[in-house]
Tab-separated table of C-alpha atoms in Angstrom:
chain	number	residue	atom	x	y	z
U	452	MET	CA	-8.731	4.620	-13.433
U	453	LYS	CA	-7.243	5.052	-10.245
U	454	GLY	CA	-4.084	2.869	-8.950
U	455	ASN	CA	-4.318	0.483	-5.793
U	456	GLU	CA	-2.902	1.563	-2.745
U	457	PHE	CA	-1.008	-1.178	-0.670
U	458	HIS	CA	-0.445	-0.115	3.181
U	459	TYR	CA	2.231	-1.882	5.392
U	460	PHE	CA	5.315	-1.524	7.605
U	461	ALA	CA	8.660	-1.634	6.581
U	462	GLY	CA	10.108	-0.875	10.146
U	463	GLY	CA	8.997	-2.033	13.742
U	464	ASN	CA	8.989	-1.371	17.298
U	465	THR	CA	9.884	-5.060	18.113
U	466	SER	CA	11.082	-7.151	20.828
U	467	LYS	CA	14.731	-6.886	19.329
U	468	GLY	CA	14.582	-3.161	19.179
U	469	PHE	CA	13.811	-1.048	16.312
U	470	TYR	CA	14.001	-3.529	13.340
U	471	SER	CA	14.172	-2.557	9.624
U	472	LEU	CA	13.130	-4.421	6.522
U	473	PHE	CA	13.598	-1.194	4.519
U	474	GLU	CA	16.287	-2.672	2.208
U	475	SER	CA	13.588	-5.285	0.965
U	476	ALA	CA	11.038	-2.647	0.087
U	477	LEU	CA	13.829	-0.459	-1.330
U	478	ASN	CA	16.441	-2.672	-3.400
U	479	LYS	CA	14.413	-3.198	-6.823
U	480	LEU	CA	14.231	0.619	-7.175
U	481	ASP	CA	15.981	2.667	-10.181
U	482	LYS	CA	15.446	5.816	-8.313
U	483	LEU	CA	15.416	6.594	-4.598
U	484	TYR	CA	14.998	9.930	-3.037
U	485	ILE	CA	16.060	10.124	0.585
U	486	LEU	CA	14.632	12.935	2.389
U	487	LYS	CA	16.753	14.360	4.790
U	488	GLY	CA	15.676	16.895	7.835
U	489	GLY	CA	14.320	17.118	11.366
U	490	PRO	CA	11.093	16.109	13.030
U	491	GLY	CA	8.107	18.066	11.641
U	492	ASN	CA	9.743	19.199	8.596
U	493	GLY	CA	6.964	18.008	6.149
U	494	LYS	CA	8.413	14.611	4.972
U	495	SER	CA	5.412	12.626	5.612
U	496	THR	CA	3.355	15.125	4.118
U	497	LEU	CA	5.383	15.433	1.167
U	498	MET	CA	5.221	11.703	0.709
U	499	LYS	CA	1.441	11.490	1.226
U	500	LYS	CA	0.808	14.236	-1.417
U	501	ILE	CA	3.120	12.541	-4.162
U	502	ALA	CA	1.516	9.104	-3.434
U	503	GLY	CA	-1.894	10.595	-3.944
U	504	SER	CA	-1.231	12.112	-7.183
U	505	MET	CA	0.411	8.977	-8.419
U	506	VAL	CA	-2.485	6.781	-7.472
U	507	ALA	CA	-4.803	9.328	-8.998
U	508	ALA	CA	-2.731	8.804	-12.281
U	509	GLY	CA	-3.537	5.433	-12.107
U	510	PHE	CA	0.032	4.063	-10.656
U	511	ASP	CA	-0.068	1.178	-7.954
U	512	THR	CA	1.575	2.641	-4.922
U	513	GLU	CA	2.989	1.209	-1.917
U	514	TYR	CA	2.428	3.446	1.597
U	515	LEU	CA	5.421	2.475	4.095
U	516	HIS	CA	3.853	3.379	7.436
U	517	CYS	CA	5.570	4.696	10.480
U	518	SER	CA	5.557	2.209	13.428
U	519	SER	CA	5.856	4.864	15.895
U	520	ASP	CA	2.912	7.008	14.337
U	521	ALA	CA	0.847	4.778	11.981
U	522	ASP	CA	-0.805	7.809	10.317
U	523	SER	CA	2.556	9.042	9.132
U	524	LEU	CA	4.793	7.573	6.695
U	525	ASP	CA	8.361	6.266	6.533
U	526	GLY	CA	8.150	5.792	2.450
U	527	ILE	CA	6.294	5.272	-0.542
U	528	VAL	CA	7.091	3.121	-3.447
U	529	ILE	CA	5.680	3.296	-7.245
U	530	PRO	CA	6.787	-0.302	-8.349
U	531	SER	CA	6.026	0.215	-12.013
U	532	LEU	CA	8.050	3.372	-12.435
U	533	LYS	CA	11.037	1.619	-9.785
U	534	ILE	CA	10.686	4.871	-7.801
U	535	GLY	CA	10.445	5.437	-4.264
U	536	ILE	CA	10.973	8.158	-1.388
U	537	VAL	CA	12.053	7.255	1.994
U	538	ASP	CA	12.488	8.999	5.190
U	539	GLY	CA	16.352	8.753	5.615
U	540	THR	CA	16.679	9.965	9.323
U	541	ALA	CA	17.181	7.794	12.526
U	542	PRO	CA	16.032	5.255	13.109
U	543	HIS	CA	15.739	4.342	9.383
U	544	VAL	CA	18.974	5.554	7.814
U	545	ILE	CA	19.226	4.321	4.437
U	546	GLU	CA	22.814	3.653	2.993
U	547	PRO	CA	23.086	4.565	-0.547
U	548	LYS	CA	24.454	1.823	-2.706
U	549	ILE	CA	24.837	3.917	-6.219
U	550	PRO	CA	24.919	7.523	-4.790
U	551	GLY	CA	23.827	9.957	-7.269
U	552	ALA	CA	22.884	7.140	-9.891
U	553	VAL	CA	20.176	5.644	-7.667
U	554	GLU	CA	19.785	7.199	-4.562
U	555	GLU	CA	19.409	10.910	-4.353
U	556	TYR	CA	19.295	13.009	-1.198
U	557	VAL	CA	16.604	15.924	-0.914
U	558	ASN	CA	17.482	18.227	1.890
U	559	LEU	CA	14.572	19.592	3.767
U	560	SER	CA	16.535	21.061	6.123
U	561	ALA	CA	17.381	24.305	3.597
U	562	ALA	CA	13.875	25.402	5.051
U	563	TRP	CA	15.291	25.629	8.649
U	564	ASP	CA	15.634	29.075	10.321
U	565	THR	CA	19.083	27.538	12.118
U	566	LYS	CA	19.274	30.710	14.330
U	567	GLN	CA	15.901	29.825	15.760
U	568	LEU	CA	16.787	26.076	16.054
U	569	ALA	CA	20.164	26.969	17.801
U	570	GLU	CA	18.127	28.982	20.405
U	571	ASN	CA	16.258	25.693	21.399
U	572	LYS	CA	19.662	23.546	21.388
U	573	ASP	CA	19.074	22.550	25.034
U	574	VAL	CA	15.552	21.687	24.701
U	575	ILE	CA	16.057	19.802	21.623
U	576	GLN	CA	18.886	17.723	23.111
U	577	GLN	CA	16.717	17.066	26.437
U	578	LEU	CA	13.767	16.022	24.587
U	579	SER	CA	15.802	13.829	22.362
U	580	ALA	CA	17.283	12.177	25.266
U	581	GLU	CA	13.725	11.235	26.627
U	582	LYS	CA	12.723	9.994	23.464
U	583	GLN	CA	15.473	7.658	23.037
U	584	GLN	CA	15.302	6.564	26.766
U	585	ALA	CA	11.528	5.826	26.523
U	586	TYR	CA	12.144	3.861	23.076
U	587	THR	CA	14.882	1.871	25.294
U	588	THR	CA	12.236	0.996	28.065
U	589	ALA	CA	9.531	0.031	25.547
U	590	TYR	CA	12.108	-2.344	23.840
U	591	GLU	CA	13.247	-3.922	27.248
U	592	ASN	CA	9.438	-4.609	28.173
U	593	TYR	CA	9.037	-5.950	24.463
U	594	ASN	CA	11.897	-8.485	25.034
U	595	LYS	CA	10.403	-9.368	28.474
U	596	ALA	CA	7.275	-10.158	26.869
U	597	LEU	CA	8.963	-12.297	24.171
U	598	ALA	CA	10.375	-14.379	27.082
U	599	ILE	CA	6.993	-14.832	28.563
U	600	HIS	CA	5.472	-15.703	25.063
U	601	ASP	CA	8.146	-18.282	24.881
U	602	GLU	CA	6.926	-20.048	28.022
U	603	TRP	CA	3.302	-19.779	26.514
U	604	GLU	CA	4.435	-21.634	23.493
U	605	ALA	CA	6.247	-24.289	25.225
U	606	ILE	CA	3.030	-25.729	26.536
U	607	PHE	CA	1.521	-25.974	23.478
U	608	ILE	CA	4.742	-27.235	21.672
U	609	SER	CA	4.946	-30.215	24.197
U	610	ASN	CA	1.401	-31.284	23.179
U	611	THR	CA	1.541	-30.825	19.386
U	612	ASP	CA	1.284	-33.948	17.018
U	613	TYR	CA	3.866	-32.837	14.401
U	614	ASP	CA	2.678	-35.549	12.011
U	615	GLN	CA	-0.601	-33.919	11.777
U	616	LEU	CA	1.010	-30.416	10.856
U	617	ASP	CA	3.351	-32.146	8.372
U	618	GLU	CA	0.573	-33.545	6.629
U	619	LEU	CA	-1.342	-30.082	6.317
U	620	ALA	CA	1.934	-28.525	5.228
U	621	GLU	CA	1.941	-31.096	2.303
U	622	ASP	CA	-1.599	-30.800	1.458
U	623	LEU	CA	-1.612	-26.672	1.034
U	624	GLN	CA	1.658	-27.006	-0.861
U	625	LYS	CA	-0.348	-29.382	-3.427
U	626	GLN	CA	-3.328	-27.114	-3.278
U	627	PHE	CA	-1.403	-24.111	-3.619
U	628	PHE	CA	0.915	-25.116	-6.131
U	629	GLY	CA	0.354	-28.274	-7.712
U	630	ASP	CA	2.827	-29.449	-10.284
U	631	LEU	CA	3.377	-26.163	-11.300
U	632	THR	CA	6.854	-24.547	-11.434
U	633	LEU	CA	7.418	-21.219	-13.211
U	634	ASN	CA	10.527	-20.618	-15.416
U	635	LYS	CA	11.732	-17.701	-13.493
U	636	ASP	CA	13.207	-16.287	-10.404
U	637	SER	CA	11.099	-15.868	-7.381
U	638	ALA	CA	10.771	-12.362	-6.198
U	639	ILE	CA	10.656	-12.046	-2.354
U	640	PHE	CA	9.503	-9.023	-0.603
U	641	HIS	CA	9.935	-8.921	3.372
U	642	ARG	CA	7.376	-6.666	5.171
U	643	PHE	CA	5.606	-6.503	8.472
U	644	LEU	CA	2.070	-7.456	8.906
U	645	GLY	CA	1.330	-4.953	11.750
U	646	ALA	CA	3.252	-2.811	14.178
U	647	ALA	CA	3.378	-2.096	17.714
U	648	THR	CA	2.679	1.289	17.775
U	649	PRO	CA	1.708	4.111	20.534
U	650	ILE	CA	-1.722	3.139	20.432
U	651	GLY	CA	-1.314	-0.603	20.296
U	652	ALA	CA	-1.220	-3.141	17.487
U	653	VAL	CA	-2.214	-1.570	14.039
U	654	ASP	CA	-2.411	-3.686	10.858
U	655	PHE	CA	-3.284	-3.649	7.379
U	656	VAL	CA	-4.658	-7.137	6.603
U	657	PRO	CA	-7.894	-6.035	4.916
U	658	ASN	CA	-6.015	-3.799	2.563
U	659	LEU	CA	-3.396	-6.123	1.566
U	660	THR	CA	-5.718	-9.151	0.947
U	661	GLU	CA	-8.508	-6.944	-0.546
U	662	GLY	CA	-7.889	-8.035	-4.214
U	663	VAL	CA	-6.864	-11.475	-3.086
U	664	ARG	CA	-9.243	-14.439	-4.387
U	665	LYS	CA	-8.690	-16.980	-1.730
U	666	ARG	CA	-7.726	-16.448	1.926
U	667	TYR	CA	-6.726	-18.616	4.614
U	668	PHE	CA	-7.195	-17.875	8.371
U	669	LEU	CA	-4.980	-19.683	10.490
U	670	LYS	CA	-6.355	-20.017	13.905
U	671	GLY	CA	-4.375	-21.524	17.085
U	672	ARG	CA	-2.578	-20.831	20.100
U	673	PRO	CA	0.972	-19.805	20.362
U	674	GLY	CA	3.436	-22.716	19.764
U	675	THR	CA	0.799	-24.407	17.298
U	676	GLY	CA	2.904	-24.097	14.325
U	677	LYS	CA	1.601	-20.900	12.395
U	678	SER	CA	4.783	-19.476	11.478
U	679	THR	CA	6.701	-22.640	10.809
U	680	LEU	CA	3.913	-23.628	8.299
U	681	LEU	CA	4.398	-20.205	6.735
U	682	LYS	CA	7.906	-20.564	6.596
U	683	ARG	CA	7.630	-24.041	4.540
U	684	LEU	CA	5.185	-22.527	2.120
U	685	ALA	CA	7.401	-19.885	1.401
U	686	LYS	CA	10.334	-21.914	0.633
U	687	THR	CA	8.158	-24.145	-1.473
U	688	ALA	CA	6.939	-20.996	-3.533
U	689	LYS	CA	10.668	-19.713	-3.948
U	690	ALA	CA	11.604	-23.236	-5.186
U	691	LYS	CA	9.005	-23.071	-7.660
U	692	GLY	CA	9.655	-19.391	-8.984
U	693	PHE	CA	6.574	-17.874	-7.583
U	694	ASP	CA	6.685	-14.415	-6.157
U	695	VAL	CA	6.128	-14.210	-2.492
U	696	GLU	CA	5.164	-11.101	-0.126
U	697	ILE	CA	6.464	-12.414	3.268
U	698	TYR	CA	4.902	-10.407	6.093
U	699	HIS	CA	6.884	-10.682	9.467
U	700	CYS	CA	5.643	-10.195	12.882
U	701	GLY	CA	5.664	-6.889	14.305
U	702	PHE	CA	6.423	-8.299	17.956
U	703	ASP	CA	9.059	-11.070	16.982
U	704	PRO	CA	10.371	-10.393	13.422
U	705	ASN	CA	11.901	-13.881	13.154
U	706	SER	CA	8.429	-15.033	13.130
U	707	LEU	CA	6.109	-14.897	9.925
U	708	ASP	CA	2.442	-13.811	10.262
U	709	MET	CA	1.429	-13.899	6.538
U	710	LEU	CA	2.278	-14.840	3.030
U	711	ILE	CA	0.730	-13.335	-0.186
U	712	PHE	CA	1.186	-15.078	-3.547
U	713	ARG	CA	-0.533	-12.783	-5.775
U	714	GLU	CA	0.270	-14.775	-9.052
U	715	LEU	CA	-2.239	-17.389	-7.455
U	716	GLY	CA	-4.530	-15.223	-5.785
U	717	ILE	CA	-3.573	-16.748	-2.390
U	718	ALA	CA	-3.263	-15.063	0.916
U	719	ILE	CA	-2.760	-17.350	4.298
U	720	PHE	CA	-1.947	-15.418	7.722
U	721	ASP	CA	-1.826	-15.811	11.391
U	722	SER	CA	-5.768	-14.539	12.408
U	723	THR	CA	-5.098	-14.616	16.049
U	724	ALA	CA	-4.901	-11.446	18.293
U	725	PRO	CA	-3.562	-9.034	17.950
U	726	HIS	CA	-4.710	-9.206	14.392
U	727	GLU	CA	-7.948	-11.513	14.623
U	728	TYR	CA	-9.935	-11.697	11.527
U	729	PHE	CA	-12.782	-14.026	10.659
U	730	PRO	CA	-14.264	-14.987	7.202
U	731	THR	CA	-16.227	-12.139	5.404
U	732	ARG	CA	-16.480	-13.285	1.869
U	733	GLU	CA	-16.644	-16.354	-0.360
U	734	GLY	CA	-13.415	-18.011	-0.561
U	735	ASP	CA	-12.606	-17.237	3.249
U	736	GLU	CA	-11.441	-20.612	4.940
U	737	ILE	CA	-10.411	-21.107	8.491
U	738	ILE	CA	-7.358	-23.487	9.512
U	739	ASP	CA	-7.544	-24.403	12.944
U	740	LEU	CA	-4.372	-25.776	14.358
U	741	TYR	CA	-5.396	-26.219	17.778
U	742	ASN	CA	-8.096	-28.562	16.910
U	743	LEU	CA	-5.903	-30.214	14.109
U	744	ALA	CA	-2.937	-31.026	15.887
U	745	ILE	CA	-3.097	-30.148	19.880
U	746	THR	CA	-3.967	-32.627	22.486
U	747	SER	CA	-7.631	-32.493	23.229
U	748	GLY	CA	-7.879	-30.591	26.673
U	749	THR	CA	-4.763	-28.711	26.753
U	750	ASP	CA	-6.327	-25.592	27.485
U	751	GLU	CA	-8.328	-27.136	30.542
U	752	LYS	CA	-5.154	-29.172	31.746
U	753	TYR	CA	-2.984	-26.119	32.028
U	754	GLU	CA	-5.861	-23.291	32.513
U	755	SER	CA	-3.986	-21.782	35.710
U	756	GLU	CA	-0.678	-21.683	34.052
U	757	LEU	CA	-2.156	-20.205	30.790
U	758	GLN	CA	-3.924	-17.525	32.648
U	759	GLU	CA	-0.782	-16.287	34.664
U	760	ILE	CA	1.290	-16.558	31.724
U	761	GLN	CA	-1.262	-14.315	29.623
U	762	GLU	CA	-1.579	-11.771	32.439
U	763	ALA	CA	2.010	-11.496	32.657
U	764	TYR	CA	2.391	-11.042	28.904
U	765	LYS	CA	-0.076	-8.571	28.715
U	766	SER	CA	1.332	-6.416	31.370
U	767	SER	CA	4.549	-6.004	29.911
U	768	MET	CA	2.988	-5.441	26.168
U	769	GLU	CA	0.799	-2.682	27.780
U	770	GLU	CA	3.766	-1.169	29.727
U	771	ALA	CA	5.792	-1.251	26.274
U	772	THR	CA	2.730	0.549	24.844
U	773	VAL	CA	2.876	3.436	27.534
U	774	TYR	CA	6.446	3.956	26.821
U	775	LEU	CA	6.096	4.318	23.065
U	776	ALA	CA	3.375	6.884	23.880
U	777	LYS	CA	6.234	8.732	25.781
U	778	ALA	CA	8.243	8.685	22.899
U	779	LYS	CA	5.648	9.879	20.724
U	780	ASN	CA	4.892	12.896	23.218
U	781	ALA	CA	8.530	13.814	23.196
U	782	HIS	CA	8.805	13.851	19.520
U	783	GLU	CA	5.793	15.688	19.064
U	784	LYS	CA	7.436	18.567	21.247
U	785	LEU	CA	10.291	18.259	18.906
U	786	GLU	CA	8.407	18.571	15.984
U	787	ASN	CA	6.530	21.745	17.625
U	788	ILE	CA	10.029	23.481	17.747
U	789	TYR	CA	11.015	22.289	14.224
U	790	VAL	CA	7.736	23.562	12.728
U	791	ASN	CA	7.996	26.907	14.291
U	792	ALA	CA	11.532	27.214	12.568
U	793	THR	CA	10.501	25.815	9.088
U	794	ASP	CA	9.542	27.905	6.042
U	795	PHE	CA	7.069	25.642	4.625
U	796	LYS	CA	6.989	27.778	1.308
U	797	ILE	CA	10.575	26.307	0.695
U	798	VAL	CA	9.328	22.699	1.459
U	799	ASP	CA	6.218	23.396	-0.851
U	800	GLN	CA	8.917	24.005	-3.767
U	801	ILE	CA	10.705	20.933	-3.011
U	802	THR	CA	7.580	19.174	-3.041
U	803	THR	CA	6.693	20.511	-6.368
U	804	GLN	CA	10.078	19.854	-7.877
U	805	LEU	CA	10.189	16.249	-6.822
U	806	GLU	CA	6.717	15.586	-7.872
U	807	GLU	CA	7.424	17.115	-11.368
U	808	ALA	CA	10.329	14.965	-11.717
U	809	ILE	CA	8.393	11.790	-11.015
U	810	GLN	CA	5.440	12.713	-13.175
U	811	ASN	CA	7.958	13.130	-16.112
U	812	LYS	CA	9.183	9.718	-15.636
U	813	ALA	CA	5.510	8.617	-15.581
U	814	GLU	CA	4.665	10.184	-19.021
U	815	VAL	CA	7.673	8.408	-20.354
U	816	PHE	CA	6.523	5.055	-18.719
U	817	ASN	CA	3.108	5.615	-20.292
U	818	ARG	CA	4.731	6.271	-23.711
U	819	LEU	CA	6.229	2.987	-23.904
């Protein structure tokens, strides 16, 4: 039987710059291989190959996608083996906690033709600078968009019936947990629901909720209490010993977009743009916070202000995406330089050695 694949982001291009949740994804591992090397050295390909072989061998595997190119991987985790592999290059530089005993560096730069790279030194420096400047401008636009989003939220916050939201939170706490309390510490995992990428927003909600029995779709405008509700539910789950997958907003990491309680078979998530979904199967349920707790007619009363805010917000978000695309373009040019200076036979040898080491641990695990 094949293992399950779980896809998410552990790092994001946000209104606060590049924001990392890698520590949460990796801190429960007994073995972490940290890949070192330049762009185009085959790090993502290596991880995809090993992840595929582990899934085929029946092991559930987590795929940590790259927010600057969602088709690429920043890492993989095999939870049952407590093994992970991660791209250890900037911006997701991983600091070893127990070097050698837990973390082990894998040096793909051994495959470089350093003479050829030296000949391209000036071009590499120029492209690296262009890439960094593009990210800086993208983050500035996301930060501008966040300020606009705050104005958007303020309109609805001032028209919210918080007694209704409190009642909803209490009802959901009873529905989810009842009088149950587990005799263990809660395991908390922080991840990103989606990410701002060079092609726009990308998320993995269908994959992450595929095996979940009951899904709650939160609907409502900005500022209608979706994130606050999720934070309250996460706090209750932790106090009661339930494991929680906490998925942060890829735009504002201080906000939450989704919780999954796999022990209960429950997922509850912000189902508004850019990750808007609707019920498609039995057990799906919509919770509309606008109709529940917002003063009737608020949309109509503030129609002109809301339209102006939405247009300004959309403009800043689109401008940020343009600069993420420029950063990706510079990165791809860098990749071409490194690809041409890399002996991929050596990379293949490193991949085989790493794969064999993990398979040996898998065989030991299966014998237990």
